[in-house]
Amino acid sequence: MFLRSKNILFLCLFLCLTSPVLAQESFRMMFWNVENLFDTKDDPRKNDNEYLPDAVRHWNNFRYRDKLKSLAKGIIASGHEFVPDLVGLCEVENDSCLYDLTRRSPLREAGYRYVITDSPDQRGIDVALLYQRGSFKLLDHQSIRIPHKRLKKGPTRDILHVVGKVLSGDTLDVFVCHMPSRSGGQAKSEPYRMLTTEILKQHVDSLMQVRENPYVVVMGDFNDYPTNKSMKKLCADGRLRNLMKDKKKGTYRYRGEWGILDQFLVSESLLKKRGSIRTSIKQAQILHHEFLLEEDEKYGGDKPFRTYNGMKYQGGFSDHLPIALDLFLSFP
């Protein structure tokens, strides 16, 4: 009995010494609809008149700088020991706003770089991705235009597709979305989101045919809940899995009811236990930082602490809560 146990002990020691030891690194992703991050300058090509110093909201340089500080605080607080490796953003007016956020706010110490779309959206808002160069090597990015004239609708935001290498040496494809709004009601607006979903799905499916081992993350404000048609369509064939559908509470509150509009979808390959990049449903979360919330005096409970309450400036953050997803990378 002793000899058998001794042999097993030597075998285990031999395997430990001769087998490659895999290091593990966590990789945090975040998404946030930052609600109307506009600068104070007039863009004659866009309908940004509401956010100018002499407009109804009196959007001046002080309020703009205060908004940048607030967003920096939210992003920094959403990391663990370090800031998130990737940060998807929507409702950003332009490149200038991102430059100010990453270079002229407390976030400047984080050293983020970024890519942003230049969408034909009538209000001029775009989607963007901040990235840490030490953990994500940018390889490529593209804006995916939505053919809005097919539905005789006004233009919407482009979908941002970003490709990069992570520390495991694998390629990670990230899509950042801000789907058409629910303005006019669900029945009237849903066809536009279905069209946008169709375009997104075509790109994801095409990518999965090209990549030998596709690691894909889709994040965004989908303006639909996990149970709506557009979200079910994205996951219908099992190639993408929605990590947010069973989460408690929500990211957005409408008439006293929380709902999940902001979501992470991942390729099935990311859910395999032995993959060099992996995650799980438990690693996706809604970030309920106390400073992002305020009391809901009308309906009770709490709600997101916004920059404006109606037309009254209150210096909050956003009408959406951010979401985060942890990936785990394995490499020799």
XYZ file of N, CA and C in Angstrom, residues 10-274:
795
model
N 5.449 10.109 -6.715
C 6.532 10.396 -7.665
C 5.982 10.743 -9.050
N 4.908 10.053 -9.461
C 4.297 10.310 -10.772
C 3.754 11.732 -10.835
N 3.068 12.143 -9.782
C 2.510 13.502 -9.754
C 3.615 14.538 -9.804
N 4.710 14.288 -9.066
C 5.838 15.210 -9.055
C 6.486 15.299 -10.422
N 6.619 14.158 -11.107
C 7.202 14.116 -12.446
C 6.362 14.921 -13.441
N 5.032 14.741 -13.370
C 4.145 15.451 -14.292
C 4.210 16.951 -14.064
N 4.321 17.352 -12.800
C 4.400 18.777 -12.494
C 5.671 19.403 -13.048
N 6.766 18.629 -13.008
C 8.051 19.154 -13.463
C 8.196 19.153 -14.971
N 7.528 18.223 -15.637
C 7.701 18.078 -17.088
C 6.579 18.701 -17.898
N 5.415 18.944 -17.306
C 4.291 19.530 -18.043
C 4.381 21.045 -18.004
N 3.986 21.720 -19.092
C 4.025 23.177 -19.086
C 3.041 23.748 -18.070
N 3.460 24.751 -17.319
C 2.596 25.397 -16.346
C 1.893 26.574 -17.034
N 0.566 26.599 -16.956
C -0.194 27.648 -17.608
C -0.439 28.796 -16.646
N -0.097 29.995 -17.093
C -0.420 31.189 -16.312
C -1.849 31.612 -16.640
N -2.480 32.288 -15.706
C -3.842 32.764 -15.941
C -3.908 34.257 -15.676
N -4.536 34.960 -16.586
C -4.652 36.409 -16.481
C -6.116 36.788 -16.655
N -6.603 37.663 -15.799
C -7.982 38.135 -15.962
C -7.998 39.329 -16.906
N -9.091 39.475 -17.598
C -9.242 40.514 -18.627
C -10.657 41.046 -18.478
N -10.772 42.292 -18.054
C -12.101 42.846 -17.774
C -12.575 43.750 -18.916
N -13.831 43.521 -19.313
C -14.483 44.347 -20.316
C -15.651 45.073 -19.655
N -15.922 46.248 -20.140
C -17.007 47.057 -19.584
C -17.764 47.709 -20.729
N -19.067 47.913 -20.529
C -19.856 48.698 -21.486
C -20.711 49.678 -20.709
N -20.859 50.888 -21.298
C -21.657 51.918 -20.621
C -22.281 52.866 -21.639
N -23.594 53.000 -21.576
C -24.277 54.080 -22.285
C -24.133 55.314 -21.404
N -23.315 56.276 -21.841
C -22.958 57.406 -20.980
C -23.912 58.594 -21.113
N -24.982 58.435 -21.815
C -26.074 59.416 -21.933
C -25.604 60.827 -22.298
N -25.575 61.060 -23.588
C -25.362 62.419 -24.103
C -24.041 63.061 -23.671
N -22.952 62.413 -24.048
C -21.645 63.049 -23.845
C -21.387 63.943 -25.054
N -21.839 65.189 -24.949
C -21.655 66.195 -25.999
C -20.614 67.218 -25.553
N -19.844 67.716 -26.517
C -19.008 68.868 -26.202
C -19.866 70.127 -26.275
N -19.255 71.285 -26.148
C -20.026 72.536 -26.111
C -19.989 73.292 -27.436
N -19.445 72.661 -28.473
C -19.305 73.323 -29.774
C -20.407 72.881 -30.722
N -20.848 73.793 -31.533
C -21.904 73.501 -32.498
C -21.329 72.777 -33.715
N -21.952 71.655 -34.057
C -21.612 70.947 -35.286
C -22.749 71.204 -36.264
N -22.526 72.031 -37.284
C -23.616 72.413 -38.200
C -24.196 71.234 -38.976
N -23.476 70.105 -39.008
C -23.974 68.938 -39.740
C -24.948 68.098 -38.916
N -24.994 68.350 -37.589
C -25.754 67.496 -36.686
C -26.743 68.309 -35.854
N -27.730 67.609 -35.314
C -28.727 68.244 -34.463
C -28.264 68.172 -33.003
N -27.242 68.977 -32.685
C -26.699 68.994 -31.325
C -27.059 70.269 -30.581
N -28.080 70.992 -31.081
C -28.406 72.320 -30.554
C -28.814 72.306 -29.086
N -29.326 71.191 -28.612
C -29.778 71.099 -27.220
C -28.611 71.197 -26.242
N -27.431 70.816 -26.702
C -26.252 70.790 -25.827
C -25.240 71.853 -26.237
N -25.684 73.096 -26.137
C -24.836 74.254 -26.387
C -25.001 75.240 -25.233
N -24.037 76.106 -24.994
C -24.110 77.020 -23.841
C -25.347 77.913 -23.810
N -25.813 78.355 -24.978
C -26.957 79.262 -25.000
C -28.272 78.534 -25.279
N -28.268 77.202 -25.195
C -29.474 76.411 -25.444
C -30.235 76.177 -24.143
N -31.335 75.446 -24.262
C -32.254 75.265 -23.138
C -31.595 74.563 -21.951
N -30.592 73.708 -22.195
C -29.938 72.999 -21.087
C -28.722 73.752 -20.528
N -28.359 74.865 -21.183
C -27.197 75.651 -20.733
C -25.977 74.751 -20.531
N -25.684 73.964 -21.555
C -24.577 73.010 -21.497
C -23.272 73.763 -21.711
N -22.639 74.140 -20.619
C -21.435 74.961 -20.695
C -20.182 74.144 -20.389
N -19.044 74.808 -20.428
C -17.772 74.118 -20.249
C -17.647 73.487 -18.857
N -18.170 74.158 -17.837
C -18.101 73.602 -16.487
C -18.870 72.281 -16.408
N -20.070 72.254 -16.955
C -20.891 71.036 -16.893
C -20.279 69.912 -17.725
N -19.708 70.282 -18.848
C -19.041 69.291 -19.693
C -17.859 68.667 -18.963
N -17.020 69.488 -18.343
C -15.863 68.976 -17.606
C -16.304 68.122 -16.421
N -17.378 68.538 -15.771
C -17.892 67.774 -14.637
C -18.393 66.406 -15.094
N -19.007 66.357 -16.269
C -19.469 65.085 -16.835
C -18.273 64.170 -17.107
N -17.214 64.708 -17.659
C -16.011 63.907 -17.920
C -15.449 63.326 -16.629
N -15.394 64.137 -15.571
C -14.898 63.652 -14.277
C -15.772 62.529 -13.739
N -17.075 62.691 -13.877
C -18.007 61.670 -13.390
C -17.823 60.355 -14.138
N -17.700 60.428 -15.461
C -17.515 59.213 -16.255
C -16.185 58.550 -15.927
N -15.146 59.354 -15.734
C -13.848 58.796 -15.349
C -13.963 58.050 -14.030
N -14.679 58.622 -13.078
C -14.881 57.969 -11.784
C -15.587 56.627 -11.947
N -16.628 56.596 -12.783
C -17.364 55.354 -13.009
C -16.524 54.272 -13.656
N -15.690 54.661 -14.620
C -14.839 53.687 -15.316
C -13.752 53.154 -14.380
N -13.113 54.049 -13.645
C -12.053 53.626 -12.721
C -12.609 52.687 -11.659
N -13.790 52.999 -11.125
C -14.399 52.176 -10.082
C -14.861 50.826 -10.596
N -14.937 50.663 -11.901
C -15.432 49.422 -12.489
C -14.342 48.390 -12.721
N -13.108 48.728 -12.379
C -12.031 47.760 -12.468
C -11.848 47.024 -11.154
N -10.886 46.121 -11.104
C -10.515 45.457 -9.856
C -9.315 46.213 -9.294
N -8.141 45.629 -9.398
C -6.917 46.348 -9.014
C -6.571 47.397 -10.063
N -6.951 47.117 -11.304
C -6.622 48.005 -12.409
C -7.910 48.422 -13.123
N -7.810 49.418 -13.991
C -8.967 49.834 -14.778
C -9.329 48.724 -15.771
N -10.564 48.705 -16.289
C -10.926 47.684 -17.281
C -10.007 47.718 -18.498
N -9.777 46.541 -19.093
C -8.913 46.457 -20.274
C -9.595 47.049 -21.504
N -10.898 46.818 -21.632
C -11.685 47.372 -22.733
C -12.919 48.052 -22.162
N -13.268 49.199 -22.731
C -14.466 49.924 -22.307
C -15.255 50.322 -23.547
N -16.417 49.719 -23.749
C -17.307 50.114 -24.827
C -18.199 51.255 -24.351
N -18.380 52.256 -25.202
C -19.192 53.417 -24.851
C -20.175 53.724 -25.972
N -21.336 54.240 -25.608
C -22.241 54.777 -26.632
C -22.829 56.095 -26.141
N -23.418 56.839 -27.076
C -23.896 58.211 -26.889
C -22.734 59.175 -26.650
N -21.689 59.003 -27.440
C -20.542 59.912 -27.444
C -20.618 60.738 -28.731
N -20.515 62.060 -28.609
C -20.723 62.895 -29.794
C -19.618 62.753 -30.830
N -18.360 62.749 -30.399
C -17.284 62.775 -31.404
C -15.932 62.420 -30.785
N -14.940 62.420 -31.643
C -13.563 62.127 -31.248
C -13.064 63.111 -30.193
N -13.463 64.364 -30.291
C -13.026 65.386 -29.353
C -13.436 65.041 -27.920
N -14.638 64.509 -27.750
C -15.111 64.117 -26.420
C -14.251 62.990 -25.849
N -13.872 62.041 -26.694
C -13.046 60.938 -26.222
C -11.638 61.400 -25.899
N -11.125 62.324 -26.683
C -9.801 62.888 -26.382
C -9.820 63.556 -25.013
N -10.863 64.328 -24.755
C -10.969 65.005 -23.462
C -11.143 64.004 -22.323
N -11.902 62.953 -22.560
C -12.121 61.941 -21.524
C -10.834 61.203 -21.186
N -10.055 60.852 -22.199
C -8.853 60.036 -21.966
C -7.595 60.866 -21.705
N -7.620 62.172 -22.009
C -6.419 62.998 -21.843
C -6.608 64.168 -20.883
N -7.853 64.602 -20.664
C -8.082 65.808 -19.863
C -9.043 65.577 -18.701
N -9.131 64.350 -18.266
C -9.930 64.000 -17.093
C -9.068 63.119 -16.194
N -9.543 62.753 -15.008
C -8.761 61.846 -14.154
C -8.423 60.514 -14.822
N -9.077 60.198 -15.918
C -8.798 58.950 -16.627
C -7.471 59.000 -17.393
N -6.878 60.177 -17.491
C -5.636 60.307 -18.273
C -4.517 59.426 -17.726
N -4.522 59.159 -16.412
C -3.486 58.330 -15.818
C -3.573 56.880 -16.279
N -4.729 56.480 -16.798
C -4.919 55.094 -17.229
C -4.280 54.800 -18.579
N -4.004 55.833 -19.368
C -3.318 55.640 -20.646
C -4.142 54.965 -21.728
N -5.445 55.150 -21.706
C -6.296 54.522 -22.724
C -6.041 55.099 -24.116
N -6.178 54.247 -25.134
C -6.321 54.658 -26.519
C -7.750 54.305 -26.934
N -8.185 54.774 -28.097
C -9.584 54.532 -28.454
C -9.789 54.513 -29.961
N -10.919 53.914 -30.340
C -11.426 54.009 -31.711
C -12.899 54.391 -31.605
N -13.388 55.123 -32.583
C -14.760 55.614 -32.552
C -15.328 55.630 -33.966
N -16.616 55.417 -34.087
C -17.280 55.480 -35.389
C -17.548 56.939 -35.770
N -17.922 57.154 -37.008
C -18.381 58.458 -37.477
C -19.705 58.211 -38.187
N -20.735 58.015 -37.389
C -22.029 57.573 -37.903
C -22.828 58.711 -38.519
N -23.800 58.384 -39.354
C -24.678 59.413 -39.928
C -25.855 59.766 -39.022
N -25.849 59.244 -37.785
C -26.920 59.530 -36.832
C -27.212 61.022 -36.784
N -28.495 61.381 -36.806
C -28.874 62.780 -36.943
C -28.465 63.637 -35.755
N -28.388 63.038 -34.571
C -27.946 63.783 -33.388
C -26.429 63.799 -33.276
N -25.768 62.973 -34.072
C -24.312 62.974 -34.064
C -23.687 62.098 -33.003
N -24.454 61.173 -32.405
C -23.860 60.323 -31.372
C -23.294 59.042 -31.978
N -22.215 58.557 -31.359
C -21.469 57.426 -31.893
C -21.186 56.393 -30.816
N -20.587 55.273 -31.248
C -20.118 54.244 -30.323
C -18.591 54.201 -30.400
N -17.967 53.756 -29.312
C -16.513 53.798 -29.237
C -16.000 52.659 -28.360
N -14.694 52.421 -28.461
C -14.041 51.436 -27.604
C -12.725 52.008 -27.106
N -12.573 52.066 -25.782
C -11.291 52.390 -25.162
C -10.546 51.087 -24.932
N -9.226 51.106 -25.093
C -8.462 49.881 -24.891
C -7.114 50.178 -24.251
N -6.643 49.210 -23.471
C -5.330 49.266 -22.846
C -4.313 48.608 -23.776
N -3.320 49.355 -24.215
C -2.364 48.813 -25.178
C -1.519 47.680 -24.594
N -1.370 47.634 -23.274
C -0.576 46.581 -22.661
C -1.260 45.231 -22.632
N -2.577 45.217 -22.774
C -3.311 43.950 -22.719
C -4.136 43.668 -23.974
N -4.217 44.647 -24.876
C -4.998 44.475 -26.111
C -4.266 45.183 -27.242
N -3.714 44.394 -28.156
C -3.003 44.956 -29.305
C -3.983 45.141 -30.459
N -4.270 46.388 -30.790
C -5.233 46.687 -31.855
C -4.693 46.223 -33.200
N -5.491 45.402 -33.901
C -5.113 44.921 -35.229
C -5.914 45.611 -36.329
N -7.199 45.836 -36.061
C -8.059 46.393 -37.113
C -9.351 46.884 -36.482
N -10.040 47.750 -37.192
C -11.394 48.153 -36.766
C -12.152 48.663 -37.979
N -13.465 48.532 -37.933
C -14.314 49.005 -39.021
C -15.667 49.436 -38.481
N -16.305 50.355 -39.198
C -17.661 50.778 -38.885
C -18.617 50.083 -39.847
N -19.648 49.508 -39.300
C -20.640 48.793 -40.111
C -21.868 49.687 -40.256
N -22.127 50.143 -41.464
C -23.234 51.054 -41.744
C -24.551 50.278 -41.877
N -25.622 50.849 -41.355
C -26.939 50.214 -41.413
C -27.734 50.828 -42.566
N -28.244 50.005 -43.494
C -28.980 50.517 -44.666
C -30.392 50.981 -44.287
N -30.492 52.139 -43.662
C -31.751 52.629 -43.091
C -32.825 52.905 -44.139
N -32.418 53.190 -45.361
C -33.409 53.535 -46.393
C -34.302 52.354 -46.759
N -33.853 51.146 -46.425
C -34.682 49.968 -46.684
C -36.001 50.046 -45.925
N -35.988 50.748 -44.778
C -37.201 50.895 -43.971
C -37.748 52.321 -43.992
N -37.172 53.161 -44.850
C -37.570 54.559 -44.945
C -37.465 55.244 -43.590
N -36.339 54.985 -42.919
C -36.072 55.560 -41.607
C -34.880 56.503 -41.689
N -34.733 57.335 -40.651
C -33.550 58.171 -40.558
C -32.346 57.317 -40.192
N -31.134 57.790 -40.455
C -29.931 57.001 -40.186
C -29.731 56.756 -38.693
N -29.123 55.639 -38.373
C -28.825 55.280 -36.993
C -27.316 55.130 -36.800
N -26.921 54.674 -35.607
C -25.498 54.526 -35.311
C -24.890 53.347 -36.056
N -23.645 53.503 -36.484
C -22.890 52.372 -37.018
C -22.620 51.370 -35.900
N -22.347 50.123 -36.280
C -21.830 49.126 -35.352
C -20.308 49.137 -35.472
N -19.618 49.155 -34.355
C -18.160 49.176 -34.352
C -17.618 47.759 -34.166
N -16.768 47.328 -35.105
C -16.109 46.019 -35.002
C -14.610 46.258 -34.803
N -14.087 45.755 -33.688
C -12.674 45.942 -33.341
C -12.012 44.572 -33.194
N -10.831 44.439 -33.771
C -10.067 43.186 -33.712
C -8.746 43.451 -33.004
N -8.390 42.561 -32.064
C -7.124 42.736 -31.368
C -6.594 41.429 -30.819
N -5.318 41.438 -30.451
C -4.697 40.273 -29.816
C -4.598 40.509 -28.319
N -4.887 39.459 -27.538
C -4.770 39.525 -26.091
C -3.512 38.778 -25.655
N -3.224 38.769 -24.358
C -1.957 38.237 -23.871
C -1.777 36.744 -24.112
N -2.861 36.013 -24.317
C -2.748 34.584 -24.620
C -2.282 34.342 -26.051
N -2.223 35.412 -26.854
C -1.854 35.285 -28.262
C -3.037 35.081 -29.175
N -4.238 34.981 -28.603
C -5.451 34.761 -29.389
C -6.015 36.068 -29.917
N -6.794 35.939 -30.991
C -7.498 37.087 -31.555
C -8.868 37.203 -30.907
N -9.204 38.416 -30.485
C -10.507 38.694 -29.889
C -11.236 39.696 -30.769
N -12.444 39.332 -31.186
C -13.288 40.226 -31.986
C -14.367 40.824 -31.090
N -14.473 42.139 -31.110
C -15.428 42.845 -30.260
C -16.334 43.704 -31.127
N -17.632 43.560 -30.921
C -18.616 44.409 -31.600
C -19.271 45.298 -30.546
N -19.321 46.611 -30.816
C -19.959 47.565 -29.913
C -21.172 48.149 -30.633
N -22.343 48.071 -29.973
C -23.606 48.419 -30.636
C -24.411 49.433 -29.828
N -25.166 50.236 -30.555
C -26.214 51.059 -29.956
C -27.386 51.007 -30.930
N -28.283 50.079 -30.673
C -29.375 49.806 -31.612
C -30.386 50.952 -31.654
N -31.178 51.040 -32.730
C -32.180 52.103 -32.856
C -33.107 52.160 -31.646
N -33.522 53.366 -31.306
C -34.283 53.594 -30.075
C -35.698 53.007 -30.168
N -36.363 53.012 -29.025
C -37.745 52.539 -28.922
C -38.738 53.680 -29.118
N -38.270 54.810 -29.609
C -39.126 55.971 -29.827
C -40.292 55.625 -30.752
N -41.484 56.028 -30.351
C -42.677 55.723 -31.138
C -43.355 54.433 -30.703
N -42.742 53.737 -29.745
C -43.344 52.500 -29.255
C -42.670 51.260 -29.811
N -42.859 50.147 -29.115
C -42.210 48.890 -29.479
C -42.601 48.411 -30.879
N -43.888 48.389 -31.175
C -44.348 47.843 -32.453
C -43.813 48.648 -33.638
N -43.787 49.963 -33.499
C -43.358 50.827 -34.590
C -41.848 50.799 -34.788
N -41.107 50.694 -33.695
C -39.638 50.802 -33.772
C -38.940 49.454 -33.933
N -39.619 48.361 -33.616
C -38.960 47.047 -33.629
C -38.391 46.648 -34.995
N -39.077 46.908 -36.117
C -38.498 46.513 -37.406
C -37.104 47.086 -37.670
N -36.824 48.290 -37.172
C -35.513 48.900 -37.375
C -34.445 48.139 -36.587
N -34.805 47.739 -35.370
C -33.842 46.964 -34.577
C -33.656 45.568 -35.158
N -34.707 45.013 -35.734
C -34.589 43.706 -36.382
C -33.650 43.777 -37.582
N -33.748 44.857 -38.344
C -32.845 45.047 -39.489
C -31.399 45.181 -39.008
N -31.186 45.978 -37.983
C -29.839 46.183 -37.454
C -29.274 44.873 -36.911
N -30.122 44.114 -36.255
C -29.726 42.793 -35.754
C -29.329 41.867 -36.896
N -30.079 41.922 -37.981
C -29.780 41.093 -39.159
C -28.396 41.413 -39.715
N -28.063 42.713 -39.808
C -26.753 43.132 -40.303
C -25.646 42.652 -39.361
N -25.865 42.822 -38.068
C -24.884 42.362 -37.073
C -24.673 40.859 -37.175
N -25.757 40.118 -37.279
C -25.668 38.654 -37.328
C -24.915 38.199 -38.577
N -25.125 38.858 -39.690
C -24.406 38.509 -40.918
C -22.893 38.656 -40.724
N -22.480 39.725 -40.078
C -21.045 39.949 -39.856
C -20.462 38.942 -38.876
N -21.217 38.626 -37.820
C -20.737 37.643 -36.850
C -20.625 36.271 -37.494
N -21.642 35.871 -38.261
C -21.621 34.562 -38.921
C -20.470 34.465 -39.920
N -20.253 35.536 -40.683
C -19.157 35.551 -41.647
C -17.816 35.420 -40.939
N -17.688 36.092 -39.825
C -16.450 36.040 -39.042
C -16.182 34.628 -38.529
N -17.210 33.970 -38.064
C -17.050 32.634 -37.505
C -16.672 31.596 -38.563
N -16.980 31.886 -39.804
C -16.577 30.992 -40.883
C -15.106 31.190 -41.254
N -14.597 32.387 -40.999
C -13.218 32.714 -41.360
C -12.245 32.358 -40.240
N -12.608 32.675 -38.996
C -11.730 32.417 -37.863
C -11.664 30.918 -37.555
N -10.442 30.427 -37.352
C -10.263 29.020 -37.002
C -10.812 28.740 -35.600
N -10.587 29.668 -34.700
C -11.085 29.529 -33.325
C -11.670 30.873 -32.911
N -12.927 31.148 -33.279
C -13.479 32.487 -33.084
C -13.825 32.797 -31.631
N -13.218 33.860 -31.122
C -13.583 34.389 -29.816
C -14.251 35.736 -30.063
N -15.550 35.797 -29.824
C -16.336 36.974 -30.181
C -17.121 37.468 -28.968
N -17.072 38.784 -28.741
C -17.906 39.422 -27.718
C -18.695 40.542 -28.386
N -19.999 40.521 -28.197
C -20.875 41.591 -28.679
C -21.411 42.311 -27.449
N -21.214 43.602 -27.386
C -21.691 44.378 -26.233
C -22.413 45.618 -26.714
N -23.363 46.083 -25.916
C -24.022 47.307 -26.318
C -25.335 47.563 -25.618
N -25.916 48.710 -25.985
C -27.278 49.056 -25.609
C -28.147 48.617 -26.783
N -28.888 47.533 -26.592
C -29.656 46.947 -27.684
C -31.058 47.537 -27.791
N -31.432 48.386 -26.842
C -32.772 48.972 -26.816
C -33.872 47.912 -26.922
N -33.530 46.718 -26.562
C -34.471 45.609 -26.441
C -34.044 44.776 -25.244
N -35.003 44.063 -24.674
C -34.730 43.203 -23.531
C -34.371 41.796 -24.017
N -33.758 40.985 -23.170
C -33.344 39.638 -23.606
C -34.468 38.791 -24.188
N -35.706 39.068 -23.804
C -36.846 38.272 -24.279
C -37.440 38.793 -25.588
N -36.960 39.944 -26.082
C -37.507 40.501 -27.323
C -36.989 39.768 -28.555
N -37.688 39.953 -29.667
C -37.400 39.209 -30.904
C -35.966 39.403 -31.387
N -35.487 40.641 -31.352
C -34.154 40.916 -31.907
C -33.078 40.147 -31.153
N -33.205 40.075 -29.824
C -32.194 39.384 -29.019
C -32.288 37.871 -29.204
N -33.492 37.379 -29.324
C -33.667 35.940 -29.576
C -33.100 35.557 -30.941
N -33.257 36.459 -31.911
C -32.747 36.192 -33.251
C -31.221 36.079 -33.247
N -30.568 36.924 -32.475
C -29.109 36.894 -32.414
C -28.586 35.570 -31.862
N -29.365 34.956 -30.989
C -28.912 33.731 -30.314
C -29.620 32.479 -30.821
N -30.393 32.602 -31.883
C -31.254 31.504 -32.325
C -30.490 30.247 -32.709
N -29.333 30.375 -33.339
C -28.598 29.195 -33.803
C -27.552 28.704 -32.809
N -27.466 29.361 -31.645
C -26.538 28.921 -30.610
C -25.110 29.389 -30.784
N -24.820 30.121 -31.845
C -23.453 30.603 -32.043
C -23.102 31.700 -31.048
N -24.118 32.471 -30.647
C -23.940 33.489 -29.622
C -24.813 33.144 -28.424
N -24.295 33.432 -27.228
C -25.045 33.200 -25.995
C -25.178 34.518 -25.240
N -26.391 34.814 -24.799
C -26.651 36.041 -24.046
C -26.370 35.781 -22.567
N -25.401 36.505 -22.007
C -24.998 36.290 -20.621
C -25.833 37.097 -19.624
N -26.752 37.930 -20.130
C -27.451 38.865 -19.243
C -28.906 38.500 -18.976
N -29.424 37.475 -19.637
C -30.874 37.266 -19.632
C -31.455 36.911 -18.271
N -30.657 36.343 -17.373
C -31.184 35.942 -16.068
C -30.685 36.813 -14.929
N -30.131 37.966 -15.252
C -29.610 38.841 -14.209
C -30.752 39.528 -13.461
N -30.511 39.784 -12.183
C -31.499 40.481 -11.379
C -31.375 41.986 -11.580
N -32.401 42.695 -11.175
C -32.482 44.143 -11.301
C -32.415 44.534 -12.778
N -31.532 45.442 -13.171
C -31.478 45.868 -14.562
C -30.457 46.954 -14.755
N -30.382 47.458 -15.988
C -29.443 48.533 -16.306
C -30.152 49.858 -16.547
N -31.472 49.812 -16.695
C -32.246 50.998 -17.064
C -33.603 50.902 -16.373
N -34.106 52.027 -15.884
C -35.392 52.008 -15.191
C -36.394 52.900 -15.913
N -37.539 52.307 -16.232
C -38.583 53.030 -16.955
C -39.892 52.903 -16.179
N -40.402 54.042 -15.744
C -41.638 54.090 -14.964
C -41.611 53.116 -13.783
N -40.507 53.142 -13.088
C -40.383 52.350 -11.872
C -39.999 50.899 -12.066
N -39.833 50.458 -13.308
C -39.504 49.064 -13.589
C -38.086 48.959 -14.166
N -37.266 48.110 -13.553
C -35.919 47.855 -14.068
C -35.964 46.882 -15.239
N -35.139 47.127 -16.230
C -35.020 46.223 -17.369
C -33.581 46.184 -17.858
N -33.243 45.133 -18.585
C -31.867 44.960 -19.063
C -31.806 45.286 -20.556
N -31.370 46.496 -20.863
C -31.171 46.901 -22.253
C -29.715 46.734 -22.677
N -28.804 46.776 -21.714
C -27.367 46.710 -21.977
C -26.898 45.278 -21.711
N -26.274 44.661 -22.725
C -26.036 43.222 -22.646
C -24.696 42.818 -23.262
N -24.215 41.661 -22.788
C -23.056 40.983 -23.374
C -23.524 39.694 -24.029
N -23.111 39.484 -25.278
C -23.305 38.212 -25.957
C -21.927 37.694 -26.328
N -21.703 36.404 -26.162
C -20.383 35.845 -26.471
C -20.525 34.615 -27.352
N -19.469 34.329 -28.115
C -19.445 33.113 -28.924
C -19.365 31.902 -28.002
N -19.911 30.800 -28.465
C -19.949 29.571 -27.663
C -18.546 29.119 -27.252
N -17.549 29.424 -28.083
C -16.166 29.019 -27.788
C -15.645 29.626 -26.491
N -16.164 30.787 -26.102
C -15.716 31.431 -24.875
C -16.256 30.756 -23.616
N -17.236 29.884 -23.783
C -17.844 29.217 -22.633
C -17.290 27.816 -22.404
N -16.312 27.426 -23.244
C -15.684 26.114 -23.060
C -14.666 26.191 -21.924
N -14.690 25.226 -21.045
C -13.856 25.254 -19.837
C -12.370 25.151 -20.146
N -12.003 24.544 -21.266
C -10.593 24.339 -21.575
C -10.052 25.314 -22.621
